[in-house]
Short mmCIF file of C-alpha atoms and ligand atoms in Angstrom, two decimals:
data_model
loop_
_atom_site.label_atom_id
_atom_site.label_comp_id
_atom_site.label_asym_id
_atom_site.label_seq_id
_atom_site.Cartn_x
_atom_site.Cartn_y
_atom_site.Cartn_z
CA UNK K 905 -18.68 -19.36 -32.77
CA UNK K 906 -15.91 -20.24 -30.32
CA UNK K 907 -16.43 -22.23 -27.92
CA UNK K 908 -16.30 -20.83 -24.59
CA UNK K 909 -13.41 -22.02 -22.51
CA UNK K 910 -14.19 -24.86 -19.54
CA UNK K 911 -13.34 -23.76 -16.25
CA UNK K 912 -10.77 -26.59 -16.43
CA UNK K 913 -9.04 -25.05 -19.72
CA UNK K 914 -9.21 -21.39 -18.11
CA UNK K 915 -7.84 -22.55 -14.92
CA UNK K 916 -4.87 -24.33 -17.11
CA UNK K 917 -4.73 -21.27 -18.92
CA UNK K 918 -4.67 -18.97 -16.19
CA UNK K 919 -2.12 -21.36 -14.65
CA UNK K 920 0.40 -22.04 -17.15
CA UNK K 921 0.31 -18.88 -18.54
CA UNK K 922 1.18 -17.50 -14.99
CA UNK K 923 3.69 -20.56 -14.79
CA UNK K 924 5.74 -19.18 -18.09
CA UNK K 925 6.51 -16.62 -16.19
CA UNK K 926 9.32 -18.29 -13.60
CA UNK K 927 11.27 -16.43 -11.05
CA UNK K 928 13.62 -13.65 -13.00
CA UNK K 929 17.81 -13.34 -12.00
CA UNK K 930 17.36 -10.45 -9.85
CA UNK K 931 18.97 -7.23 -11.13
CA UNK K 932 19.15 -8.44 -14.73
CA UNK K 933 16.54 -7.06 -16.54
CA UNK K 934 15.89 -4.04 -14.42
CA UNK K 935 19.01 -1.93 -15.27
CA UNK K 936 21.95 -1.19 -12.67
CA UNK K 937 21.10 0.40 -9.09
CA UNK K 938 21.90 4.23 -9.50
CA UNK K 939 22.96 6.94 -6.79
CA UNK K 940 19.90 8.19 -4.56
CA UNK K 941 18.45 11.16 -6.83
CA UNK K 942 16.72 13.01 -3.64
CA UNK K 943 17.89 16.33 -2.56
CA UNK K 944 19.12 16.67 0.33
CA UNK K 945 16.32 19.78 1.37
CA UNK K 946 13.34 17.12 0.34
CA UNK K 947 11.31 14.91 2.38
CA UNK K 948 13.69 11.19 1.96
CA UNK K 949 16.89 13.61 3.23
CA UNK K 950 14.59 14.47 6.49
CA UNK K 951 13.18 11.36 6.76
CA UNK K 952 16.52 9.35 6.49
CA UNK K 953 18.34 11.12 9.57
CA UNK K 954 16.65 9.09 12.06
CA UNK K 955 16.10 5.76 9.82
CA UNK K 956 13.08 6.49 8.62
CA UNK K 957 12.37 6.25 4.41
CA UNK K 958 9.74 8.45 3.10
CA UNK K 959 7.75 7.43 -0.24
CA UNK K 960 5.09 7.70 -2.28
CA UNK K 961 2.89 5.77 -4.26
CA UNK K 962 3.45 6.51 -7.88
CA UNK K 963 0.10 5.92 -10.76
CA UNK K 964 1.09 4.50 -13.66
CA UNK K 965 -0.35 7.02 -16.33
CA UNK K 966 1.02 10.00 -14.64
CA UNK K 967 4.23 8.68 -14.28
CA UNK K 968 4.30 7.59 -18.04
CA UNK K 969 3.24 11.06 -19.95
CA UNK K 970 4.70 14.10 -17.03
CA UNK K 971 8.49 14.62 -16.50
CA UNK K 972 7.56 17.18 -13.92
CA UNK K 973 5.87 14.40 -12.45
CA UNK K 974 9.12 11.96 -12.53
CA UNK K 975 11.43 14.80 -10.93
CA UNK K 976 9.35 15.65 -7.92
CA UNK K 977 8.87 12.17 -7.29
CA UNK K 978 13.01 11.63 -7.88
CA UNK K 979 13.52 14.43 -5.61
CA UNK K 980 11.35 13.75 -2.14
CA UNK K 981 11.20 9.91 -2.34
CA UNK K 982 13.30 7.16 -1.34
CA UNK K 983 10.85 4.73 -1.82
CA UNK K 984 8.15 3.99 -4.57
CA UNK K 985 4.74 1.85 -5.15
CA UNK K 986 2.91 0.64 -7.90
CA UNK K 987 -0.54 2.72 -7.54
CA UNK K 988 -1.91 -0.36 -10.00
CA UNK K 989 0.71 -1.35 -11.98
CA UNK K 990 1.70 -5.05 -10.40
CA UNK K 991 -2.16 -5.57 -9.11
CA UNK K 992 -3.92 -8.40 -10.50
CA UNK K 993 -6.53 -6.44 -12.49
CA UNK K 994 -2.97 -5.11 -14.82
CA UNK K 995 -0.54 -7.86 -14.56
CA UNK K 996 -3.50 -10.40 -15.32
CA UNK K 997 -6.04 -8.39 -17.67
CA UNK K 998 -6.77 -11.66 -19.42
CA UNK K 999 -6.05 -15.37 -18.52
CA UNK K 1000 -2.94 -16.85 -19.67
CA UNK K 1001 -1.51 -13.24 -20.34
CA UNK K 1002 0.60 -10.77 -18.01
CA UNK K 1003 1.81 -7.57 -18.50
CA UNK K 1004 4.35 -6.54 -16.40
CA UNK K 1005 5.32 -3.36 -19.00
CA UNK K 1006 4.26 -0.75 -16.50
CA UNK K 1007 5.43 -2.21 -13.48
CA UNK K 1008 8.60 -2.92 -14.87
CA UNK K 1009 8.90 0.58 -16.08
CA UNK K 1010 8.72 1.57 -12.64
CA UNK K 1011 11.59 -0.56 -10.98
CA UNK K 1012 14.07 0.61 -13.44
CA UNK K 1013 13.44 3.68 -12.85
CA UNK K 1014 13.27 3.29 -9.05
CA UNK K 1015 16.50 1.11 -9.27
CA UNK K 1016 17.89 4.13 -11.42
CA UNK K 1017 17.33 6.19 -8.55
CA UNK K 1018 18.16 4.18 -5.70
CA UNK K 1019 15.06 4.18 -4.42
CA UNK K 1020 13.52 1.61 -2.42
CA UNK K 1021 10.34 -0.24 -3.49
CA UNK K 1022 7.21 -1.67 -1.91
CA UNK K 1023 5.02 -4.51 -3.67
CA UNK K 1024 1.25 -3.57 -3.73
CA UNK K 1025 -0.49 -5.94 -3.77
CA UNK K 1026 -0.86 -9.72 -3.79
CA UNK K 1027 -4.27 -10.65 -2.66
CA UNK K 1028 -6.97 -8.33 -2.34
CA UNK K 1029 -10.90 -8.33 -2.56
CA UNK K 1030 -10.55 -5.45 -5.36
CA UNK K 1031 -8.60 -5.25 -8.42
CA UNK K 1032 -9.35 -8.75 -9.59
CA UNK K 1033 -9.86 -8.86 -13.77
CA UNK K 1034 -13.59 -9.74 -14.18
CA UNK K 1035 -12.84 -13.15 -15.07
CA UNK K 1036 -11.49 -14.39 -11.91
CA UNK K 1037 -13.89 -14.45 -9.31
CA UNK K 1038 -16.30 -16.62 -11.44
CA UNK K 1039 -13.00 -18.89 -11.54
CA UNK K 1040 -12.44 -18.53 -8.03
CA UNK K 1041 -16.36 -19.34 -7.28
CA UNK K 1042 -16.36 -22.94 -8.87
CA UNK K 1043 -12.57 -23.81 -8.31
CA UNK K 1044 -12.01 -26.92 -6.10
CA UNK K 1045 -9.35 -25.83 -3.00
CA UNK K 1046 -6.65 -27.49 -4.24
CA UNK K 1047 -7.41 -25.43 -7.65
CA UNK K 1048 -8.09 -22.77 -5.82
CA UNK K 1049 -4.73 -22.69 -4.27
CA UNK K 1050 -2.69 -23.25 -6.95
CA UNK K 1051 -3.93 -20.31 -9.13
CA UNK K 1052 -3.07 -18.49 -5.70
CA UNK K 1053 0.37 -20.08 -5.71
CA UNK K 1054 1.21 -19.48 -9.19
CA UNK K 1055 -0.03 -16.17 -9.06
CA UNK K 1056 2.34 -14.94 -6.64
CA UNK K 1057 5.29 -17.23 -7.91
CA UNK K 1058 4.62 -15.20 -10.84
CA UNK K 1059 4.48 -11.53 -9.98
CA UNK K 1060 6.56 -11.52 -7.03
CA UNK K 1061 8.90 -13.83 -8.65
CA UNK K 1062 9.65 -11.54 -11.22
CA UNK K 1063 10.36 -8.74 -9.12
CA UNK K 1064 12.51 -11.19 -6.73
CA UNK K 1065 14.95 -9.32 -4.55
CA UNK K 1066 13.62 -5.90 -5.97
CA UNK K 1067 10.70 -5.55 -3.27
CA UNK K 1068 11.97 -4.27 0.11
CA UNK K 1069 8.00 -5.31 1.35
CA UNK K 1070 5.21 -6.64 -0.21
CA UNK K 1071 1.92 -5.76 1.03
CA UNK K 1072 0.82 -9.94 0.65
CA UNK K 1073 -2.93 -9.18 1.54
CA UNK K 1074 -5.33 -6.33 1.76
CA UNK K 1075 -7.44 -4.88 3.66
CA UNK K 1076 -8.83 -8.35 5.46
CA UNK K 1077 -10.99 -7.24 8.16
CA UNK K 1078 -14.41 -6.77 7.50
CA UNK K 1079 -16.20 -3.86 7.35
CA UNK K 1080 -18.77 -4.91 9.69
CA UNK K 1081 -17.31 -7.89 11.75
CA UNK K 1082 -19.96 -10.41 11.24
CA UNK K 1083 -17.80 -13.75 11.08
CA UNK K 1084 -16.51 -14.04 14.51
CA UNK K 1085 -12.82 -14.19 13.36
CA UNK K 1086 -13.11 -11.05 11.44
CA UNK K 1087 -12.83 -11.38 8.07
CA UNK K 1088 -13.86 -9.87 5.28
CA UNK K 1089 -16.37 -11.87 2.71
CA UNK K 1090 -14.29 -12.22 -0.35
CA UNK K 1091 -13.60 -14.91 -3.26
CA UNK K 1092 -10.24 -15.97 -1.65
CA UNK K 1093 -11.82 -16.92 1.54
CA UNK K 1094 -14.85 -18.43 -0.27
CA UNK K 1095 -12.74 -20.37 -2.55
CA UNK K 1096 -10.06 -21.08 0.27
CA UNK K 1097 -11.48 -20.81 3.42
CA UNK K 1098 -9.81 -18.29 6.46
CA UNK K 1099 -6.28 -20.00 6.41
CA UNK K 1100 -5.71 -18.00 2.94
CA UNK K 1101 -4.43 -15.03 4.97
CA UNK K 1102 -1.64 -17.57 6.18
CA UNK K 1103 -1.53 -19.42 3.07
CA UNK K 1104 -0.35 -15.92 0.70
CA UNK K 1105 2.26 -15.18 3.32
CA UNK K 1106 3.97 -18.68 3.14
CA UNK K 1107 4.14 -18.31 -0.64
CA UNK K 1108 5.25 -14.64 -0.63
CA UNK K 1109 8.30 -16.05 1.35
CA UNK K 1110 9.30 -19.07 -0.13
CA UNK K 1111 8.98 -16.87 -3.75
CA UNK K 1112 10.85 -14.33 -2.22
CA UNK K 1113 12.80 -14.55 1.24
CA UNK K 1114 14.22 -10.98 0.74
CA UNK K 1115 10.45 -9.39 0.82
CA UNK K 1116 9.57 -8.04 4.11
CA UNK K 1117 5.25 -9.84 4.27
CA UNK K 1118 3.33 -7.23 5.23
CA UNK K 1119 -0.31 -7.41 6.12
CA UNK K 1120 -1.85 -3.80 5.18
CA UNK K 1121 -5.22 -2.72 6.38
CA UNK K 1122 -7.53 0.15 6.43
CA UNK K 1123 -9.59 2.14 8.88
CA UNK K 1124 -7.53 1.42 11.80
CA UNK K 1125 -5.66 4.94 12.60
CA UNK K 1126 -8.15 7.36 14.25
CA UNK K 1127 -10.33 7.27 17.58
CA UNK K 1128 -13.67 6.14 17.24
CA UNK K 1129 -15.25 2.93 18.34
CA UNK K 1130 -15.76 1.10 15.22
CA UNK K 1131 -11.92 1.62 14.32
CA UNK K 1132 -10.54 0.53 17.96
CA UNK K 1133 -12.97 -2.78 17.59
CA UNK K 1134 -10.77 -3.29 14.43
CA UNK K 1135 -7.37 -2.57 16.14
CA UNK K 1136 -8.06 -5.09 18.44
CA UNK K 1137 -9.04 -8.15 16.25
CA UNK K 1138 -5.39 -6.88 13.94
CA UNK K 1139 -3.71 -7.27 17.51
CA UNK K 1140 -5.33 -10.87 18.25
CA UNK K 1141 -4.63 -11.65 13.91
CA UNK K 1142 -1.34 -10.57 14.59
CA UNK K 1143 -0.39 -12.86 17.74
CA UNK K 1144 -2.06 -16.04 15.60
CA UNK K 1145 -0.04 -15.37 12.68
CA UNK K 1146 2.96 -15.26 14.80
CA UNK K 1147 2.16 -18.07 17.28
CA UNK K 1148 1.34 -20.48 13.50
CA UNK K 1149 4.99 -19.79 12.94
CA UNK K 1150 3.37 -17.72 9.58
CA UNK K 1151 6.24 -15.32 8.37
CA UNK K 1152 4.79 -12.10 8.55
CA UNK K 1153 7.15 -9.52 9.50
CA UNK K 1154 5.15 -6.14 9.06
CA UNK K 1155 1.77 -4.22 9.36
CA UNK K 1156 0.83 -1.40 7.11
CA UNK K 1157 -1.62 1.31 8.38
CA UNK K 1158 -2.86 2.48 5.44
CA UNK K 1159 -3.39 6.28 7.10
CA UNK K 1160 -6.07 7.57 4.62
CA UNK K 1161 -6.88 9.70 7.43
CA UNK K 1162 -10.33 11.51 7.59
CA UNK K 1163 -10.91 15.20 8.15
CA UNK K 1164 -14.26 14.13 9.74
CA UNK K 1165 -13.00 11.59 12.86
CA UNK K 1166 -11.01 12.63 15.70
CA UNK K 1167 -7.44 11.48 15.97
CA UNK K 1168 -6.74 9.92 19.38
CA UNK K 1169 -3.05 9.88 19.83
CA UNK K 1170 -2.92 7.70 23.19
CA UNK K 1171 -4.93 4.94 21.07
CA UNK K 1172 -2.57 5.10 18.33
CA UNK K 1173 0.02 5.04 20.05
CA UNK K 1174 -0.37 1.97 22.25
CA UNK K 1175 -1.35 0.22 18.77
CA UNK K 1176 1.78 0.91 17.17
CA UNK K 1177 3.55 -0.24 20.54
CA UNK K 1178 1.69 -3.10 20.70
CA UNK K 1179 2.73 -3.75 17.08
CA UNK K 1180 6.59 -2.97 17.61
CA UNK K 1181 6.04 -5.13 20.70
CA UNK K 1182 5.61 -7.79 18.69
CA UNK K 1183 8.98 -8.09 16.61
CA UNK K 1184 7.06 -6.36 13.85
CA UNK K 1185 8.07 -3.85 12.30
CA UNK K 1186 5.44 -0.88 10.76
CA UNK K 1187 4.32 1.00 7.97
CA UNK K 1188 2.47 3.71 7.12
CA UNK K 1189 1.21 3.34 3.05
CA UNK K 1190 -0.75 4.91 1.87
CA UNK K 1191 -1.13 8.31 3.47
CA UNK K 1192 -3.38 10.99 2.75
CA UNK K 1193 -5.89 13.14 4.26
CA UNK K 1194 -9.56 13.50 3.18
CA UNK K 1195 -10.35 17.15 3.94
CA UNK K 1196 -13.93 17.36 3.73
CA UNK K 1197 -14.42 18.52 6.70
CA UNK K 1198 -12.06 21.86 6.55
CA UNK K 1199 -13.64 24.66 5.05
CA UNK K 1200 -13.08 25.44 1.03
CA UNK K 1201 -10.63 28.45 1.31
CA UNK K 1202 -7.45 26.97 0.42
CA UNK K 1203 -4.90 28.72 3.29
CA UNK K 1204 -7.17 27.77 5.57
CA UNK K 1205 -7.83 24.02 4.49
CA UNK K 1206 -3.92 23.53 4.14
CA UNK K 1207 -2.96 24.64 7.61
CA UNK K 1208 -5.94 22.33 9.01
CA UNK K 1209 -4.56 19.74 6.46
CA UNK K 1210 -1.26 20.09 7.82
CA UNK K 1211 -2.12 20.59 11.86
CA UNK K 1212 -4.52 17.22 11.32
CA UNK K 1213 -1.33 15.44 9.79
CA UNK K 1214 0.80 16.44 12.70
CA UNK K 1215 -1.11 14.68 15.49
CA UNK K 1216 -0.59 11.80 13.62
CA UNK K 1217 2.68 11.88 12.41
CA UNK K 1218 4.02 13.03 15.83
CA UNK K 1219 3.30 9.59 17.19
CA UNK K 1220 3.89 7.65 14.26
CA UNK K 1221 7.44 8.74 14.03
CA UNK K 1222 8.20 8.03 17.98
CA UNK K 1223 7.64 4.55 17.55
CA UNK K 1224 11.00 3.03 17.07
CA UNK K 1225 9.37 0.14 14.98
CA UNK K 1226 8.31 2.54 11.97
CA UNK K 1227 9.92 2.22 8.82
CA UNK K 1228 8.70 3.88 6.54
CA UNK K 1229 6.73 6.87 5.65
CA UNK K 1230 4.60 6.47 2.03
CA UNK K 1231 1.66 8.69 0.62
CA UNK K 1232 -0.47 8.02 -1.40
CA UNK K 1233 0.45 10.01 -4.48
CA UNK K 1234 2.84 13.22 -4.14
CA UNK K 1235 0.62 15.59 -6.25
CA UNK K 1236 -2.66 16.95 -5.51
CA UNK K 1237 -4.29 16.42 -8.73
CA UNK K 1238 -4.09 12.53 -8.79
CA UNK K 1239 -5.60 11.87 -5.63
CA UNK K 1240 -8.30 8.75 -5.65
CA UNK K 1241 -10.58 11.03 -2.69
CA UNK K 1242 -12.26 13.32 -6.01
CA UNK K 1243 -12.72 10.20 -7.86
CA UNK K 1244 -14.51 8.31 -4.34
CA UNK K 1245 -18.17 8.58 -3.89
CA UNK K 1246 -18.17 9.27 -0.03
CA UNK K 1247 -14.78 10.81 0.22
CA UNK K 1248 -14.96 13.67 -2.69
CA UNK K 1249 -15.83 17.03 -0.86
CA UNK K 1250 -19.72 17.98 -0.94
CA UNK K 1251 -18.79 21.35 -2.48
CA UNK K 1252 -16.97 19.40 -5.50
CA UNK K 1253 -13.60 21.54 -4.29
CA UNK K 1254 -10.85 19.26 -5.67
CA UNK K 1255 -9.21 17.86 -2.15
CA UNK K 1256 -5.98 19.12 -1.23
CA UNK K 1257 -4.39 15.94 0.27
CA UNK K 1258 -1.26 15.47 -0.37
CA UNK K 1259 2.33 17.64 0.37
CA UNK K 1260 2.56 19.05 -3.76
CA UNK K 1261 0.24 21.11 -5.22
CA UNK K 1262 -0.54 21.10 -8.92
CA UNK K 1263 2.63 23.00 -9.45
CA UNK K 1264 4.23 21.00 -7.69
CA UNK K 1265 5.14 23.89 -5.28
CA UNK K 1266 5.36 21.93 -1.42
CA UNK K 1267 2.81 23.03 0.62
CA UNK K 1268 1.94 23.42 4.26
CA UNK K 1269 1.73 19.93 4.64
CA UNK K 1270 5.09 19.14 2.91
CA UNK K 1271 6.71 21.58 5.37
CA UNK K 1272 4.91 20.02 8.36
CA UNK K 1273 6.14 16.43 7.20
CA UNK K 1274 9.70 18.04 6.95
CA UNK K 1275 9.33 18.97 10.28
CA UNK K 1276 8.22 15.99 12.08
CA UNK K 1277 11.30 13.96 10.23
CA UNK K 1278 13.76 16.62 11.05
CA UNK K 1279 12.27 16.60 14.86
CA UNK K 1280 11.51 12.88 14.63
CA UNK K 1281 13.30 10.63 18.30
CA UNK K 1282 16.47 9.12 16.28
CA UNK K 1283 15.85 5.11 15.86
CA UNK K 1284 17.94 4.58 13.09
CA UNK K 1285 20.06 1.56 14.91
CA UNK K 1286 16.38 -0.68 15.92
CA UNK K 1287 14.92 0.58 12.37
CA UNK K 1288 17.87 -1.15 10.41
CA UNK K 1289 17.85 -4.23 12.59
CA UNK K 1290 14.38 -4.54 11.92
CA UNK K 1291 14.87 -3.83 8.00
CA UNK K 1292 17.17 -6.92 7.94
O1 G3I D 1688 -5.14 3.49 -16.52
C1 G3I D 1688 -6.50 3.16 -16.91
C2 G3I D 1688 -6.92 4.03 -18.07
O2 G3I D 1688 -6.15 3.71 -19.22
C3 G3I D 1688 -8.41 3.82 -18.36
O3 G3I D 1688 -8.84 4.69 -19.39
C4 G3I D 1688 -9.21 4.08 -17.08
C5 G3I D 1688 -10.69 3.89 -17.27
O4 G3I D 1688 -10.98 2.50 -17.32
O5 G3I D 1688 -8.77 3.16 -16.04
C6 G3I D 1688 -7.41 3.41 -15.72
O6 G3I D 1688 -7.01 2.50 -14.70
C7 G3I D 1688 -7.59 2.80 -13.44
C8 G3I D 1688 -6.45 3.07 -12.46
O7 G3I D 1688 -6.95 3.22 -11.12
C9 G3I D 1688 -5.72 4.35 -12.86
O8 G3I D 1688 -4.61 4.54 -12.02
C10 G3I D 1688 -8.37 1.56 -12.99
O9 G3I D 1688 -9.51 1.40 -13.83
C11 G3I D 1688 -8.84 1.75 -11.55
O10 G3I D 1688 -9.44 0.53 -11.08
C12 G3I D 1688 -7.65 2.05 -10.66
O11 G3I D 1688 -8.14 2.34 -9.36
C13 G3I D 1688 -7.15 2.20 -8.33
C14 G3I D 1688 -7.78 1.36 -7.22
O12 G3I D 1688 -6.88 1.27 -6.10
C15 G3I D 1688 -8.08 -0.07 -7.70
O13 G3I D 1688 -6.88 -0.69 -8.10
C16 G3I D 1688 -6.80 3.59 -7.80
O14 G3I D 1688 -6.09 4.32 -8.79
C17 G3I D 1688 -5.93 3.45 -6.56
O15 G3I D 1688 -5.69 4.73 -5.97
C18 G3I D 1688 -6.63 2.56 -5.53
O16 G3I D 1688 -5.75 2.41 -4.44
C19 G3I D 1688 -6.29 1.69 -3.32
C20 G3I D 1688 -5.20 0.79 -2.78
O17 G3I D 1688 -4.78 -0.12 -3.79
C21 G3I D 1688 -5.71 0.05 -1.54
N1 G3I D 1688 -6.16 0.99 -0.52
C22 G3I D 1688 -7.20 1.90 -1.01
C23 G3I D 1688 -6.69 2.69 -2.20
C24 G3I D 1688 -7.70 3.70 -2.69
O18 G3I D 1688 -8.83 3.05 -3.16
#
């Protein structure tokens, strides 16, 4: 029978596996940085006319097996994500091992493109491989840390001076704001107490000075209570971070706006002031819209789908700190909401979320985005100081 690893040999595993992997030559292995390949009637050519970059996030099986798939994506987006593909729970399947195969695959072809790219995502409560948070729950702090450390010396080192931003930690805030600073229950602050938030961003930087830190969050976009409780405690995280010297130089909204709350657009927009106030610039990452609420005949739900997406984007895109523009997913078929318990539609319709259908024929909402970038205030001078 073998013997089953000691925490101590796992952690060493874990740790010098992750440690093989040192900081790549930028540029080298990833293939030489092509002409942009969007058209200039798609989404990026809208987008880019007042500074803006739109994107999308991109999952790594449909990107693999659909050429369809790859030209849509080549023609509306000058940016890309990893849906899953430089997460923990891939790169880190088993201790000692990574696979960076898919996201690699990815950056080439991104690079290829001249497309931007956005990291996604360095410490989160979800995605972990099973055999980490068991590590996590008996690791000293200083073990703790330097699984943490190596970690992100290790995936973001590889993709050094690839990433425009890396989203460094995830969706932080607790659901239910028990702990009076906020945060959410998870192994990292178990193992490392509340200066981990802090802690990921110092390493993200001194791995990679070239990556924008971003802190992404959900549930903070629309106008109920619950979610303005939450803007406020990002605001007061925010001024910390920045008063601790930690070098944080983003948000991320992650915009998976619901059909069923209200969109207050005086709320959201003294947020994102309050953000660009700050030095900071902003991001929205992961947009999509849950249409559950909209009724099942398809020309209606897409002009609700599309009317919803305007209050939002409207605002968005008059703040001169936004940057950048990313849904999640291009194509109707792959969106997460039909695979999500709560957001799935109660009629089992598939959700029609995002600006391609499954023929990838552009939609209402693709021609509503075009027309809040093409309308869009011009801030393309404070939108490249801010990208650096
Ligand atoms: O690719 C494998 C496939 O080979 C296998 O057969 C299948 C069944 O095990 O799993 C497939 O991988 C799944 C992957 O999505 C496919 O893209 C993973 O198990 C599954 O965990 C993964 O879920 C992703 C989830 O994050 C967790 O990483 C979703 O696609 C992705 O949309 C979701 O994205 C999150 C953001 O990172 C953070 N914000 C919320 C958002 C939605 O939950």
């Amino acid at each position: 029978m073998i013997d089953r690893p000691t925490r101590r040999a796992v952690l060493a595993g874990a740790a010098c596996g992750l440690a093989s992997h040192g900081i790549a030559a930028p540029g080298q292995p990833f293939g030489p940085a092509g002409r942009p390949s969007w058209s200039g009637d798609g989404l990026q050519a809208a987008a880019a006319r007042t500074g803006l970059t739109f994107g999308t996030e991109v999952p790594g099986f449909r990107f693999a097996r659909d050429p369809a798939y790859r030209q849509a994506v080549a023609r509306e987006a000058g940016l890309l994500v990893c849906g899953t593909e430089m997460k923990m729970e891939v790169v880190l399947a088993e201790p000692g091992r990574t696979d960076f195969s898919q996201g690699d695959a990815l950056v080439r072809f991104a690079r290829g493109n001249g497309q931007r790219l956005r990291g996604h995502t360095l410490v989160w409560h979800e995605a972990l491989p099973p055999w980490v948070p068991p590590l996590l729950a008996r690791a000293t702090p200083a073990q703790a840390e330097d699984f943490l450390r190596r970690w992100i010396e290790t995936v973001a080192g590889r993709y050094r001076g690839q990433i425009a931003s890396w989203d460094v930690v995830n969706e932080v805030l607790a659901q239910d704001g028990t702990r009076p600073d906020g945060l959410r229950e998870s192994p990292w602050l178990a193992a490392l107490g509340p200066g981990y938030v802090d802690l990921a961003f110092r390493i993200l930087h001194q791995t990679d000075p070239m990556a924008a830190p971003c802190w992404n969050e959900d549930a903070v976009e629309q106008g109920v209570p619950w979610m303005e409780a939450r803007r406020t405690r990002v605001l007061k995280r925010l001024e910390g971070m920045l008063a601790r010297g930690v070098p944080i130089r983003r948000f991320g909204l992650q915009s998976h706006l619901t059909s069923t709350l209200p969109i207050d657009q005086g709320q959201l927009r003294r947020f994102l002031a309050e953000i660009g106030g700050m030095g900071l610039g902003i991001e929205i990452t992961e947009f999509d819209i849950d249409d559950r609420a909209f009724p099942a005949d398809i020309a209606v739900r897409d002009r609700m789908v599309a009317d919803f997406a305007r209050r939002y984007l409207d605002v968005a895109v008059a703040e001169p700190a936004l940057l950048n523009v990313v849904s999640w997913d291009i194509y109707d078929p792959d969106t997460w909401l039909n695979d999500h318990p709560y957001r799935k539609r109660p009629d089992g319709l598939a959700q029609r979320a995002l600006p391609l259908d499954a023929q990838f024929r552009r939609k209402p909402l693709w021609h509503t985005m075009k027309a809040v970038f093409s309308e869009a205030p011009d801030h393309a001078a404070r939108r490249a100081k801010l990208r650096g």
